[in-house]
PDB file of C-alpha atoms in Angstrom:
ATOM      1  CA  MET A   1      67.138 115.168 -12.908  1.00 51.00           C
ATOM      2  CA  LYS A   2      64.166 115.453 -10.499  1.00 48.00           C
ATOM      3  CA  LYS A   3      62.196 113.212 -12.716  1.00 47.00           C
ATOM      4  CA  VAL A   4      64.969 110.545 -12.986  1.00 42.00           C
ATOM      5  CA  LEU A   5      65.110 110.503  -9.087  1.00 45.00           C
ATOM      6  CA  ILE A   6      61.347 110.097  -8.738  1.00 42.00           C
ATOM      7  CA  LEU A   7      61.380 107.127 -11.266  1.00 43.00           C
ATOM      8  CA  MET A   8      64.235 105.467  -9.376  1.00 46.00           C
ATOM      9  CA  GLY A   9      62.292 105.865  -6.171  1.00 44.00           C
ATOM     10  CA  VAL A  10      59.136 104.349  -7.671  1.00 38.00           C
ATOM     11  CA  LEU A  11      61.295 101.351  -9.086  1.00 40.00           C
ATOM     12  CA  LEU A  12      63.504 100.879  -5.900  1.00 43.00           C
ATOM     13  CA  ILE A  13      60.900 101.418  -3.090  1.00 41.00           C
ATOM     14  CA  PRO A  14      59.129  98.054  -3.829  1.00 42.00           C
ATOM     15  CA  ILE A  15      62.474  96.249  -4.079  1.00 38.00           C
ATOM     16  CA  LEU A  16      63.586  97.622  -0.698  1.00 40.00           C
ATOM     17  CA  PHE A  17      60.319  96.646   0.811  1.00 41.00           C
ATOM     18  CA  ILE A  18      60.730  93.204  -0.352  1.00 40.00           C
ATOM     19  CA  LEU A  19      64.285  92.889   0.891  1.00 38.00           C
ATOM     20  CA  LEU A  20      63.442  94.279   4.249  1.00 41.00           C
ATOM     21  CA  ASN A  21      60.582  91.911   4.651  1.00 44.00           C
ATOM     22  CA  ASN A  22      62.333  88.857   3.305  1.00 44.00           C
ATOM     23  CA  THR A  23      64.116  87.932   6.568  1.00 44.00           C
ATOM     24  CA  GLY A  24      63.314  84.651   7.934  1.00 46.00           C
ATOM     25  CA  ARG A  25      61.824  83.267   4.780  1.00 51.00           C
ATOM     26  CA  GLY A  26      63.867  80.080   4.572  1.00 55.00           C
ATOM     27  CA  THR A  27      62.557  76.894   3.164  1.00 69.00           C
ATOM     28  CA  VAL A  28      59.736  75.381   4.969  1.00 64.00           C
ATOM     29  CA  ALA A  29      60.852  72.275   6.821  1.00 68.00           C
ATOM     30  CA  LYS A  30      59.851  68.923   5.527  1.00 79.00           C
ATOM     31  CA  ASP A  31      57.164  66.908   7.180  1.00 83.00           C
ATOM     32  CA  ASN A  32      58.347  65.359  10.485  1.00 87.00           C
ATOM     33  CA  ILE A  33      55.717  62.718  10.405  1.00 92.00           C
ATOM     34  CA  VAL A  34      54.665  59.938   7.920  1.00 94.00           C
ATOM     35  CA  PHE A  35      51.006  60.525   6.888  1.00 96.00           C
ATOM     36  CA  ARG A  36      49.099  57.401   6.809  1.00 97.00           C
ATOM     37  CA  ASP A  37      47.523  56.033   3.666  1.00 97.00           C
ATOM     38  CA  LYS A  38      43.734  56.146   4.757  1.00 98.00           C
ATOM     39  CA  LEU A  39      41.829  58.609   6.757  1.00 98.00           C
ATOM     40  CA  SER A  40      40.300  55.724   8.847  1.00 98.00           C
ATOM     41  CA  ASP A  41      43.801  54.794   9.873  1.00 98.00           C
ATOM     42  CA  TYR A  42      43.833  57.750  12.442  1.00 98.00           C
ATOM     43  CA  ASN A  43      40.534  56.571  14.084  1.00 97.00           C
ATOM     44  CA  LEU A  44      39.257  60.139  14.255  1.00 98.00           C
ATOM     45  CA  PHE A  45      35.652  59.385  13.761  1.00 98.00           C
ATOM     46  CA  LYS A  46      33.291  56.973  15.579  1.00 96.00           C
ATOM     47  CA  GLY A  47      31.026  54.490  13.828  1.00 95.00           C
ATOM     48  CA  LYS A  48      30.493  55.022  10.106  1.00 96.00           C
ATOM     49  CA  ILE A  49      33.417  57.246   9.066  1.00 97.00           C
ATOM     50  CA  ALA A  50      31.221  59.224   6.456  1.00 96.00           C
ATOM     51  CA  ASP A  51      28.961  60.478   9.475  1.00 96.00           C
ATOM     52  CA  LEU A  52      32.131  62.443  10.724  1.00 97.00           C
ATOM     53  CA  VAL A  53      31.225  61.961  14.344  1.00 97.00           C
ATOM     54  CA  PRO A  54      34.320  62.880  16.291  1.00 97.00           C
ATOM     55  CA  ASN A  55      35.951  60.532  18.633  1.00 97.00           C
ATOM     56  CA  ASP A  56      36.062  61.382  22.344  1.00 95.00           C
ATOM     57  CA  GLN A  57      39.136  63.635  21.810  1.00 96.00           C
ATOM     58  CA  GLY A  58      37.497  65.506  19.020  1.00 97.00           C
ATOM     59  CA  VAL A  59      36.105  69.059  19.545  1.00 97.00           C
ATOM     60  CA  SER A  60      33.844  70.551  16.699  1.00 97.00           C
ATOM     61  CA  TYR A  61      33.985  74.234  16.123  1.00 97.00           C
ATOM     62  CA  GLU A  62      32.572  76.937  13.999  1.00 97.00           C
ATOM     63  CA  LEU A  63      34.063  80.200  12.617  1.00 97.00           C
ATOM     64  CA  ALA A  64      32.486  83.565  12.461  1.00 97.00           C
ATOM     65  CA  SER A  65      33.826  84.114   8.994  1.00 97.00           C
ATOM     66  CA  ALA A  66      34.816  81.054   6.959  1.00 96.00           C
ATOM     67  CA  LEU A  67      36.737  80.391   3.750  1.00 95.00           C
ATOM     68  CA  PHE A  68      34.699  80.341   0.528  1.00 95.00           C
ATOM     69  CA  THR A  69      35.450  77.070  -1.317  1.00 94.00           C
ATOM     70  CA  ASP A  70      33.163  76.636  -4.333  1.00 94.00           C
ATOM     71  CA  TYR A  71      29.991  76.800  -2.078  1.00 94.00           C
ATOM     72  CA  THR A  72      31.003  73.711  -0.177  1.00 94.00           C
ATOM     73  CA  ASP A  73      30.085  73.192   3.621  1.00 95.00           C
ATOM     74  CA  LYS A  74      32.745  72.293   6.072  1.00 96.00           C
ATOM     75  CA  LYS A  75      32.908  70.055   9.152  1.00 97.00           C
ATOM     76  CA  ARG A  76      35.713  71.378  11.402  1.00 98.00           C
ATOM     77  CA  VAL A  77      37.119  69.294  14.289  1.00 98.00           C
ATOM     78  CA  ILE A  78      40.293  69.802  16.553  1.00 98.00           C
ATOM     79  CA  PHE A  79      41.464  66.553  18.028  1.00 98.00           C
ATOM     80  CA  LEU A  80      43.461  67.375  21.210  1.00 98.00           C
ATOM     81  CA  PRO A  81      45.755  64.822  22.926  1.00 97.00           C
ATOM     82  CA  LYS A  82      44.336  63.566  26.244  1.00 95.00           C
ATOM     83  CA  GLY A  83      44.725  66.221  28.919  1.00 93.00           C
ATOM     84  CA  GLY A  84      45.913  68.881  26.304  1.00 96.00           C
ATOM     85  CA  LYS A  85      44.506  72.337  25.851  1.00 96.00           C
ATOM     86  CA  MET A  86      44.820  75.175  23.454  1.00 97.00           C
ATOM     87  CA  ILE A  87      46.382  78.157  25.292  1.00 95.00           C
ATOM     88  CA  ALA A  88      45.120  81.657  24.326  1.00 93.00           C
ATOM     89  CA  THR A  89      46.974  84.778  25.369  1.00 89.00           C
ATOM     90  CA  ASP A  90      45.591  87.190  22.638  1.00 89.00           C
ATOM     91  CA  ASP A  91      42.793  87.071  20.101  1.00 91.00           C
ATOM     92  CA  GLY A  92      45.035  85.419  17.368  1.00 91.00           C
ATOM     93  CA  LEU A  93      45.982  81.736  17.023  1.00 94.00           C
ATOM     94  CA  PRO A  94      46.117  80.047  20.317  1.00 95.00           C
ATOM     95  CA  SER A  95      49.116  77.663  21.060  1.00 96.00           C
ATOM     96  CA  PHE A  96      48.284  74.065  20.376  1.00 97.00           C
ATOM     97  CA  PRO A  97      49.750  70.892  22.287  1.00 97.00           C
ATOM     98  CA  ASP A  98      52.000  68.437  20.406  1.00 97.00           C
ATOM     99  CA  GLY A  99      49.727  65.745  18.899  1.00 97.00           C
ATOM    100  CA  THR A 100      46.883  68.067  18.012  1.00 98.00           C
ATOM    101  CA  ILE A 101      45.155  67.163  14.728  1.00 98.00           C
ATOM    102  CA  ILE A 102      42.991  69.688  12.852  1.00 98.00           C
ATOM    103  CA  ALA A 103      40.681  68.174  10.504  1.00 98.00           C
ATOM    104  CA  LYS A 104      38.440  69.956   7.930  1.00 98.00           C
ATOM    105  CA  THR A 105      36.183  68.052   5.645  1.00 98.00           C
ATOM    106  CA  PHE A 106      34.538  69.629   2.572  1.00 97.00           C
ATOM    107  CA  PHE A 107      31.289  68.532   1.278  1.00 96.00           C
ATOM    108  CA  TYR A 108      28.142  69.314  -0.527  1.00 94.00           C
ATOM    109  CA  PRO A 109      24.998  68.795   1.596  1.00 89.00           C
ATOM    110  CA  PRO A 110      22.103  66.794   0.275  1.00 80.00           C
ATOM    111  CA  ARG A 111      20.702  69.192  -2.160  1.00 64.00           C
ATOM    112  CA  ASP A 112      22.293  67.862  -5.416  1.00 50.00           C
ATOM    113  CA  ALA A 113      21.070  69.384  -8.607  1.00 49.00           C
ATOM    114  CA  VAL A 114      20.601  66.032 -10.255  1.00 52.00           C
ATOM    115  CA  GLY A 115      18.246  64.829  -7.522  1.00 53.00           C
ATOM    116  CA  ASP A 116      20.847  62.914  -5.518  1.00 55.00           C
ATOM    117  CA  SER A 117      19.749  63.268  -1.885  1.00 56.00           C
ATOM    118  CA  ARG A 118      23.038  61.971  -0.406  1.00 68.00           C
ATOM    119  CA  GLN A 119      25.738  64.063   0.956  1.00 86.00           C
ATOM    120  CA  ARG A 120      28.734  64.397  -1.226  1.00 94.00           C
ATOM    121  CA  LEU A 121      32.116  64.098   0.582  1.00 97.00           C
ATOM    122  CA  LEU A 122      35.061  65.529  -1.362  1.00 97.00           C
ATOM    123  CA  GLU A 123      38.031  65.897   0.628  1.00 97.00           C
ATOM    124  CA  THR A 124      39.525  66.073   4.321  1.00 98.00           C
ATOM    125  CA  ARG A 125      42.421  68.242   5.008  1.00 96.00           C
ATOM    126  CA  LEU A 126      44.658  67.427   8.055  1.00 97.00           C
ATOM    127  CA  LEU A 127      47.059  69.681   9.981  1.00 97.00           C
ATOM    128  CA  ILE A 128      49.141  67.523  12.513  1.00 97.00           C
ATOM    129  CA  HIS A 129      51.313  69.194  15.117  1.00 97.00           C
ATOM    130  CA  LYS A 130      54.292  67.348  16.219  1.00 96.00           C
ATOM    131  CA  ASP A 131      57.565  68.777  18.077  1.00 94.00           C
ATOM    132  CA  GLY A 132      56.364  72.333  17.462  1.00 92.00           C
ATOM    133  CA  GLN A 133      55.772  71.966  13.627  1.00 93.00           C
ATOM    134  CA  TRP A 134      52.548  71.625  11.788  1.00 95.00           C
ATOM    135  CA  ASN A 135      52.426  69.147   8.768  1.00 94.00           C
ATOM    136  CA  ALA A 136      49.645  69.393   5.989  1.00 94.00           C
ATOM    137  CA  ALA A 137      47.978  66.697   3.907  1.00 94.00           C
ATOM    138  CA  THR A 138      44.828  66.155   2.040  1.00 96.00           C
ATOM    139  CA  TYR A 139      42.664  62.953   1.678  1.00 97.00           C
ATOM    140  CA  GLN A 140      40.293  62.444  -1.237  1.00 98.00           C
ATOM    141  CA  TRP A 141      36.959  60.610  -0.487  1.00 98.00           C
ATOM    142  CA  ASN A 142      36.132  57.696  -2.848  1.00 97.00           C
ATOM    143  CA  ALA A 143      32.999  57.178  -4.837  1.00 95.00           C
ATOM    144  CA  ALA A 144      31.525  54.812  -2.320  1.00 96.00           C
ATOM    145  CA  GLN A 145      31.939  57.462   0.370  1.00 96.00           C
ATOM    146  CA  ASP A 146      33.360  55.119   2.857  1.00 97.00           C
ATOM    147  CA  GLU A 147      37.003  56.026   2.883  1.00 98.00           C
ATOM    148  CA  ALA A 148      39.351  58.838   2.066  1.00 98.00           C
ATOM    149  CA  PHE A 149      42.880  58.376   0.624  1.00 98.00           C
ATOM    150  CA  LEU A 150      46.167  60.205   0.995  1.00 97.00           C
ATOM    151  CA  LEU A 151      46.883  62.467  -1.999  1.00 95.00           C
ATOM    152  CA  MET A 152      50.399  63.011  -3.285  1.00 91.00           C
ATOM    153  CA  ASP A 153      49.355  65.481  -5.764  1.00 92.00           C
ATOM    154  CA  SER A 154      46.219  67.706  -6.481  1.00 92.00           C
ATOM    155  CA  ALA A 155      43.231  66.016  -7.944  1.00 94.00           C
ATOM    156  CA  SER A 156      40.117  67.193  -9.875  1.00 94.00           C
ATOM    157  CA  VAL A 157      36.528  65.986  -9.121  1.00 95.00           C
ATOM    158  CA  HIS A 158      33.485  66.861 -11.416  1.00 95.00           C
ATOM    159  CA  VAL A 159      30.636  67.978  -9.276  1.00 94.00           C
ATOM    160  CA  SER A 160      27.067  69.139  -9.737  1.00 92.00           C
ATOM    161  CA  PHE A 161      25.530  71.183  -7.010  1.00 90.00           C
ATOM    162  CA  LEU A 162      23.089  73.903  -5.929  1.00 87.00           C
ATOM    163  CA  ASP A 163      24.554  77.122  -4.645  1.00 83.00           C
ATOM    164  CA  ASN A 164      23.006  79.303  -1.960  1.00 81.00           C
ATOM    165  CA  LYS A 165      20.370  80.662  -4.185  1.00 82.00           C
ATOM    166  CA  GLY A 166      19.362  77.214  -5.414  1.00 84.00           C
ATOM    167  CA  VAL A 167      21.047  77.704  -8.819  1.00 85.00           C
ATOM    168  CA  GLU A 168      22.411  74.597 -10.559  1.00 88.00           C
ATOM    169  CA  ARG A 169      26.100  74.732 -10.908  1.00 89.00           C
ATOM    170  CA  GLN A 170      28.817  72.391 -12.248  1.00 93.00           C
ATOM    171  CA  THR A 171      32.556  72.564 -11.805  1.00 94.00           C
ATOM    172  CA  ASN A 172      35.750  70.590 -11.573  1.00 95.00           C
ATOM    173  CA  TYR A 173      36.465  70.891  -7.977  1.00 95.00           C
ATOM    174  CA  ILE A 174      40.165  70.994  -7.265  1.00 93.00           C
ATOM    175  CA  ILE A 175      41.610  69.112  -4.134  1.00 94.00           C
ATOM    176  CA  PRO A 176      44.900  70.834  -3.264  1.00 90.00           C
ATOM    177  CA  SER A 177      48.234  69.190  -2.984  1.00 85.00           C
ATOM    178  CA  ARG A 178      50.719  69.588  -0.007  1.00 80.00           C
ATOM    179  CA  LYS A 179      52.391  72.293  -2.118  1.00 79.00           C
ATOM    180  CA  ASP A 180      49.049  74.097  -2.504  1.00 75.00           C
ATOM    181  CA  CYS A 181      48.436  73.819   1.125  1.00 76.00           C
ATOM    182  CA  MET A 182      51.790  75.439   1.949  1.00 71.00           C
ATOM    183  CA  ALA A 183      51.005  78.357  -0.480  1.00 69.00           C
ATOM    184  CA  CYS A 184      48.263  79.502   1.922  1.00 74.00           C
ATOM    185  CA  HIS A 185      49.227  78.177   5.297  1.00 73.00           C
ATOM    186  CA  ARG A 186      52.892  79.463   5.113  1.00 73.00           C
ATOM    187  CA  GLN A 187      53.914  82.213   7.358  1.00 73.00           C
ATOM    188  CA  GLY A 188      57.510  83.032   7.003  1.00 74.00           C
ATOM    189  CA  ASN A 189      59.269  79.534   7.243  1.00 75.00           C
ATOM    190  CA  GLN A 190      56.667  77.604   8.925  1.00 80.00           C
ATOM    191  CA  LEU A 191      53.066  76.338   8.355  1.00 82.00           C
ATOM    192  CA  LEU A 192      50.194  77.692  10.620  1.00 89.00           C
ATOM    193  CA  PRO A 193      46.587  77.072  10.846  1.00 92.00           C
ATOM    194  CA  ILE A 194      44.354  79.879   9.344  1.00 92.00           C
ATOM    195  CA  GLY A 195      40.875  79.705  10.652  1.00 93.00           C
ATOM    196  CA  PRO A 196      40.750  78.975  14.376  1.00 95.00           C
ATOM    197  CA  LYS A 197      41.947  82.335  15.829  1.00 95.00           C
ATOM    198  CA  ILE A 198      40.403  83.302  18.947  1.00 95.00           C
ATOM    199  CA  ARG A 199      38.719  86.246  17.384  1.00 94.00           C
ATOM    200  CA  ASN A 200      37.202  83.998  14.774  1.00 96.00           C
ATOM    201  CA  LEU A 201      36.090  81.436  17.404  1.00 96.00           C
ATOM    202  CA  ASN A 202      34.438  84.207  19.476  1.00 95.00           C
ATOM    203  CA  ARG A 203      30.736  83.799  18.359  1.00 94.00           C
ATOM    204  CA  ILE A 204      27.619  82.277  19.398  1.00 94.00           C
ATOM    205  CA  ILE A 205      26.742  78.737  18.405  1.00 94.00           C
ATOM    206  CA  VAL A 206      23.793  76.420  18.918  1.00 90.00           C
ATOM    207  CA  HIS A 207      24.609  73.482  21.113  1.00 82.00           C
ATOM    208  CA  ASP A 208      21.913  71.182  22.287  1.00 80.00           C
ATOM    209  CA  ARG A 209      19.276  73.533  20.969  1.00 82.00           C
ATOM    210  CA  ASP A 210      20.552  76.314  23.197  1.00 87.00           C
ATOM    211  CA  SER A 211      22.639  79.303  22.163  1.00 92.00           C
ATOM    212  CA  ILE A 212      26.124  79.505  23.878  1.00 93.00           C
ATOM    213  CA  GLN A 213      29.323  81.539  23.331  1.00 93.00           C
ATOM    214  CA  GLN A 214      31.656  79.145  21.767  1.00 95.00           C
ATOM    215  CA  LEU A 215      34.676  80.299  23.758  1.00 94.00           C
ATOM    216  CA  VAL A 216      32.680  79.686  26.967  1.00 92.00           C
ATOM    217  CA  ARG A 217      31.827  76.159  25.687  1.00 95.00           C
ATOM    218  CA  LEU A 218      35.441  75.308  24.741  1.00 96.00           C
ATOM    219  CA  THR A 219      36.471  76.414  28.136  1.00 94.00           C
ATOM    220  CA  GLN A 220      33.837  74.354  29.836  1.00 94.00           C
ATOM    221  CA  MET A 221      35.020  71.384  27.917  1.00 95.00           C
ATOM    222  CA  GLU A 222      38.566  71.992  29.164  1.00 95.00           C
ATOM    223  CA  ALA A 223      39.755  72.293  25.512  1.00 97.00           C
ATOM    224  CA  LEU A 224      40.709  76.007  25.951  1.00 96.00           C
ATOM    225  CA  ASP A 225      42.549  78.014  28.494  1.00 94.00           C
ATOM    226  CA  LEU A 226      41.943  81.715  28.034  1.00 88.00           C
ATOM    227  CA  LYS A 227      44.726  82.774  30.458  1.00 76.00           C
ATOM    228  CA  SER A 228      42.397  85.539  31.898  1.00 61.00           C
ATOM    229  CA  LEU A 229      42.175  87.028  28.334  1.00 58.00           C
ATOM    230  CA  LYS A 230      39.528  89.695  27.715  1.00 62.00           C
ATOM    231  CA  VAL A 231      37.789  88.325  24.756  1.00 56.00           C
ATOM    232  CA  SER A 232      36.009  91.452  23.605  1.00 60.00           C
ATOM    233  CA  ASN A 233      37.606  91.288  20.183  1.00 82.00           C
ATOM    234  CA  SER A 234      35.786  89.256  17.596  1.00 91.00           C
ATOM    235  CA  LEU A 235      35.857  88.804  13.843  1.00 94.00           C
ATOM    236  CA  PRO A 236      32.566  89.830  12.240  1.00 95.00           C
ATOM    237  CA  GLY A 237      30.661  87.408  10.183  1.00 96.00           C
ATOM    238  CA  TYR A 238      30.766  88.626   6.671  1.00 96.00           C
ATOM    239  CA  GLU A 239      27.358  87.124   5.939  1.00 95.00           C
ATOM    240  CA  ASP A 240      25.993  89.070   8.969  1.00 95.00           C
ATOM    241  CA  ILE A 241      23.997  91.968   7.428  1.00 94.00           C
ATOM    242  CA  GLY A 242      23.526  93.421  10.925  1.00 94.00           C
ATOM    243  CA  GLN A 243      27.179  94.433  10.677  1.00 95.00           C
ATOM    244  CA  SER A 244      28.626  97.482   8.711  1.00 97.00           C
ATOM    245  CA  THR A 245      29.602  96.936   5.133  1.00 97.00           C
ATOM    246  CA  ALA A 246      33.267  97.912   5.970  1.00 97.00           C
ATOM    247  CA  ASN A 247      33.479  95.376   8.870  1.00 97.00           C
ATOM    248  CA  ARG A 248      31.978  92.538   6.786  1.00 98.00           C
ATOM    249  CA  ALA A 249      34.289  93.367   3.793  1.00 97.00           C
ATOM    250  CA  ARG A 250      37.388  93.427   5.885  1.00 97.00           C
ATOM    251  CA  ALA A 251      36.437  90.143   7.584  1.00 97.00           C
ATOM    252  CA  TYR A 252      35.946  88.648   4.158  1.00 97.00           C
ATOM    253  CA  LEU A 253      39.344  89.701   3.050  1.00 96.00           C
ATOM    254  CA  GLU A 254      40.768  88.455   6.255  1.00 95.00           C
ATOM    255  CA  ILE A 255      39.611  84.940   5.944  1.00 95.00           C
ATOM    256  CA  ASN A 256      39.860  84.581   2.199  1.00 94.00           C
ATOM    257  CA  CYS A 257      42.943  86.677   1.293  1.00 92.00           C
ATOM    258  CA  ALA A 258      44.994  87.707   4.410  1.00 90.00           C
ATOM    259  CA  HIS A 259      46.761  84.274   4.861  1.00 87.00           C
ATOM    260  CA  CYS A 260      48.831  85.343   1.797  1.00 90.00           C
ATOM    261  CA  HIS A 261      48.483  89.040   1.772  1.00 90.00           C
ATOM    262  CA  ASN A 262      50.369  89.909   4.964  1.00 87.00           C
ATOM    263  CA  PRO A 263      53.998  90.790   5.825  1.00 90.00           C
ATOM    264  CA  LYS A 264      54.829  87.078   6.361  1.00 85.00           C
ATOM    265  CA  GLY A 265      52.679  85.491   3.829  1.00 82.00           C
ATOM    266  CA  THR A 266      53.469  84.242   0.380  1.00 82.00           C
ATOM    267  CA  ALA A 267      52.113  87.425  -1.359  1.00 83.00           C
ATOM    268  CA  TYR A 268      54.002  89.921   0.872  1.00 81.00           C
ATOM    269  CA  MET A 269      55.551  91.356  -2.233  1.00 86.00           C
ATOM    270  CA  THR A 270      52.193  92.719  -3.413  1.00 85.00           C
ATOM    271  CA  MET A 271      52.325  95.291  -0.592  1.00 89.00           C
ATOM    272  CA  LEU A 272      48.803  94.413   0.353  1.00 94.00           C
ATOM    273  CA  ASP A 273      48.110  93.737   3.986  1.00 95.00           C
ATOM    274  CA  LEU A 274      44.666  92.449   4.240  1.00 95.00           C
ATOM    275  CA  ARG A 275      44.605  91.494   7.834  1.00 95.00           C
ATOM    276  CA  TYR A 276      41.369  92.632   9.602  1.00 95.00           C
ATOM    277  CA  GLU A 277      43.491  94.356  12.399  1.00 93.00           C
ATOM    278  CA  SER A 278      45.579  96.397  10.001  1.00 95.00           C
ATOM    279  CA  PRO A 279      44.584 100.020   9.711  1.00 95.00           C
ATOM    280  CA  LEU A 280      43.132 100.855   6.365  1.00 95.00           C
ATOM    281  CA  ASP A 281      45.845 103.387   5.405  1.00 94.00           C
ATOM    282  CA  GLU A 282      48.310 100.620   5.879  1.00 95.00           C
ATOM    283  CA  THR A 283      46.686  97.773   3.921  1.00 95.00           C
ATOM    284  CA  GLY A 284      47.120  99.064   0.345  1.00 95.00           C
ATOM    285  CA  ILE A 285      43.375  98.621  -0.433  1.00 95.00           C
ATOM    286  CA  TRP A 286      42.805 102.186  -1.384  1.00 92.00           C
ATOM    287  CA  LEU A 287      45.421 102.119  -3.885  1.00 92.00           C
ATOM    288  CA  LYS A 288      44.735  98.772  -5.525  1.00 94.00           C
ATOM    289  CA  GLN A 289      40.908  98.804  -5.579  1.00 94.00           C
ATOM    290  CA  ALA A 290      40.714  97.878  -9.370  1.00 92.00           C
ATOM    291  CA  LYS A 291      43.154  95.084  -9.024  1.00 93.00           C
ATOM    292  CA  ILE A 292      41.416  93.589  -6.095  1.00 93.00           C
ATOM    293  CA  ILE A 293      38.050  93.471  -7.566  1.00 93.00           C
ATOM    294  CA  GLY A 294      39.350  92.583 -11.094  1.00 91.00           C
ATOM    295  CA  ARG A 295      41.275  89.581  -9.799  1.00 92.00           C
ATOM    296  CA  MET A 296      38.283  88.427  -7.644  1.00 93.00           C
ATOM    297  CA  SER A 297      35.874  88.770 -10.662  1.00 92.00           C
ATOM    298  CA  THR A 298      38.219  86.807 -13.219  1.00 89.00           C
ATOM    299  CA  LEU A 299      38.477  83.081 -13.418  1.00 86.00           C
ATOM    300  CA  GLY A 300      41.653  81.248 -14.724  1.00 80.00           C
ATOM    301  CA  GLU A 301      45.255  81.930 -13.833  1.00 78.00           C
ATOM    302  CA  MET A 302      44.588  85.522 -12.736  1.00 72.00           C
ATOM    303  CA  HIS A 303      41.785  84.669 -10.267  1.00 78.00           C
ATOM    304  CA  MET A 304      42.207  85.484  -6.627  1.00 79.00           C
ATOM    305  CA  PRO A 305      42.158  83.538  -4.309  1.00 79.00           C
ATOM    306  CA  GLN A 306      44.519  81.448  -6.521  1.00 73.00           C
ATOM    307  CA  LYS A 307      43.868  78.219  -4.552  1.00 77.00           C
ATOM    308  CA  GLY A 308      40.630  76.559  -3.458  1.00 77.00           C
ATOM    309  CA  THR A 309      38.104  78.149  -5.837  1.00 88.00           C
ATOM    310  CA  THR A 310      37.007  77.333  -9.403  1.00 91.00           C
ATOM    311  CA  VAL A 311      33.708  79.392  -9.396  1.00 91.00           C
ATOM    312  CA  LEU A 312      33.132  82.882  -8.645  1.00 92.00           C
ATOM    313  CA  HIS A 313      31.836  83.829  -5.246  1.00 94.00           C
ATOM    314  CA  GLU A 314      28.985  86.287  -6.382  1.00 93.00           C
ATOM    315  CA  GLU A 315      28.043  87.330  -2.812  1.00 95.00           C
ATOM    316  CA  GLY A 316      31.599  87.942  -1.867  1.00 96.00           C
ATOM    317  CA  ILE A 317      32.277  90.035  -5.052  1.00 96.00           C
ATOM    318  CA  LEU A 318      29.278  92.139  -4.510  1.00 97.00           C
ATOM    319  CA  LEU A 319      30.253  92.644  -0.918  1.00 97.00           C
ATOM    320  CA  ILE A 320      33.708  93.842  -1.802  1.00 97.00           C
ATOM    321  CA  LYS A 321      32.421  96.003  -4.789  1.00 96.00           C
ATOM    322  CA  THR A 322      29.931  97.784  -2.431  1.00 97.00           C
ATOM    323  CA  TYR A 323      32.759  98.384   0.078  1.00 97.00           C
ATOM    324  CA  LEU A 324      35.186  99.792  -2.309  1.00 96.00           C
ATOM    325  CA  LYS A 325      32.629 102.315  -3.631  1.00 95.00           C
ATOM    326  CA  THR A 326      32.533 103.772  -0.109  1.00 94.00           C
ATOM    327  CA  LEU A 327      36.242 104.571  -0.278  1.00 92.00           C
ATOM    328  CA  LYS A 328      36.003 106.955  -3.143  1.00 71.00           C
TER     329      LYS A 328
END
């Protein structure tokens, strides 16, 4: 009888967990804007669009820890409406004024394996904030590299590139559909940005050849109001070898996995909470070490993250493997 009760508990506890955490998970609202056909229609960039020079409302930013996407580089810009500011009251996502556009362009820098010295622009993802709701879309750059067009579905682009070690690689790079965007950006019944949390913006950047704290610069530009926030919290850079292995690994899981693996994310039923701020004994990491590294190390349908990668991130896998060994 005791064994039966234990078995029932093992089976029912996950179901109960899912039911208790499934509140507020209604269907995400449909877009409340009509996306334009071409990226140039938004007039986000000055001069030659492929140079990605933001207009006067655009604020470029960098992250302490960034999403891995097949070894691409990214150009990140927040376009705020005139007079609008981001408002931060904690170290999470700031609130954004209506009319905000977040643009992230994915590209390979001029180090092509086949001798092509030109930059290879692949896609630009837009998040547009209107009436309190975020709307997501992707734009694919054409072969001439002079325009990007709205995608209604995902797309595959064959690319050749050199990774961080100078190793030649080829892959069929996948540009996500709106449905794919929702899979990662969905929190409960709404879409939210992932990267520009205050703790991930809290880093030193180089501007005009000088080093400056990015939050200070954003405040000086009148793009950010910190509301007297003490900004001591910061997300470590997972590539920063000056940080502890544990901090680097948790930062890696935060930016690459936690957008789905959290109580409001699309992978909440896995009972993995990979947010950086979650105490280790509440994350499920210790119990699921083999599954975490196994899914990271496998390509195909079982690969994690499921969206946005077609090649293995060797440096990331090594980092997580090293971290998990310290837990035994």
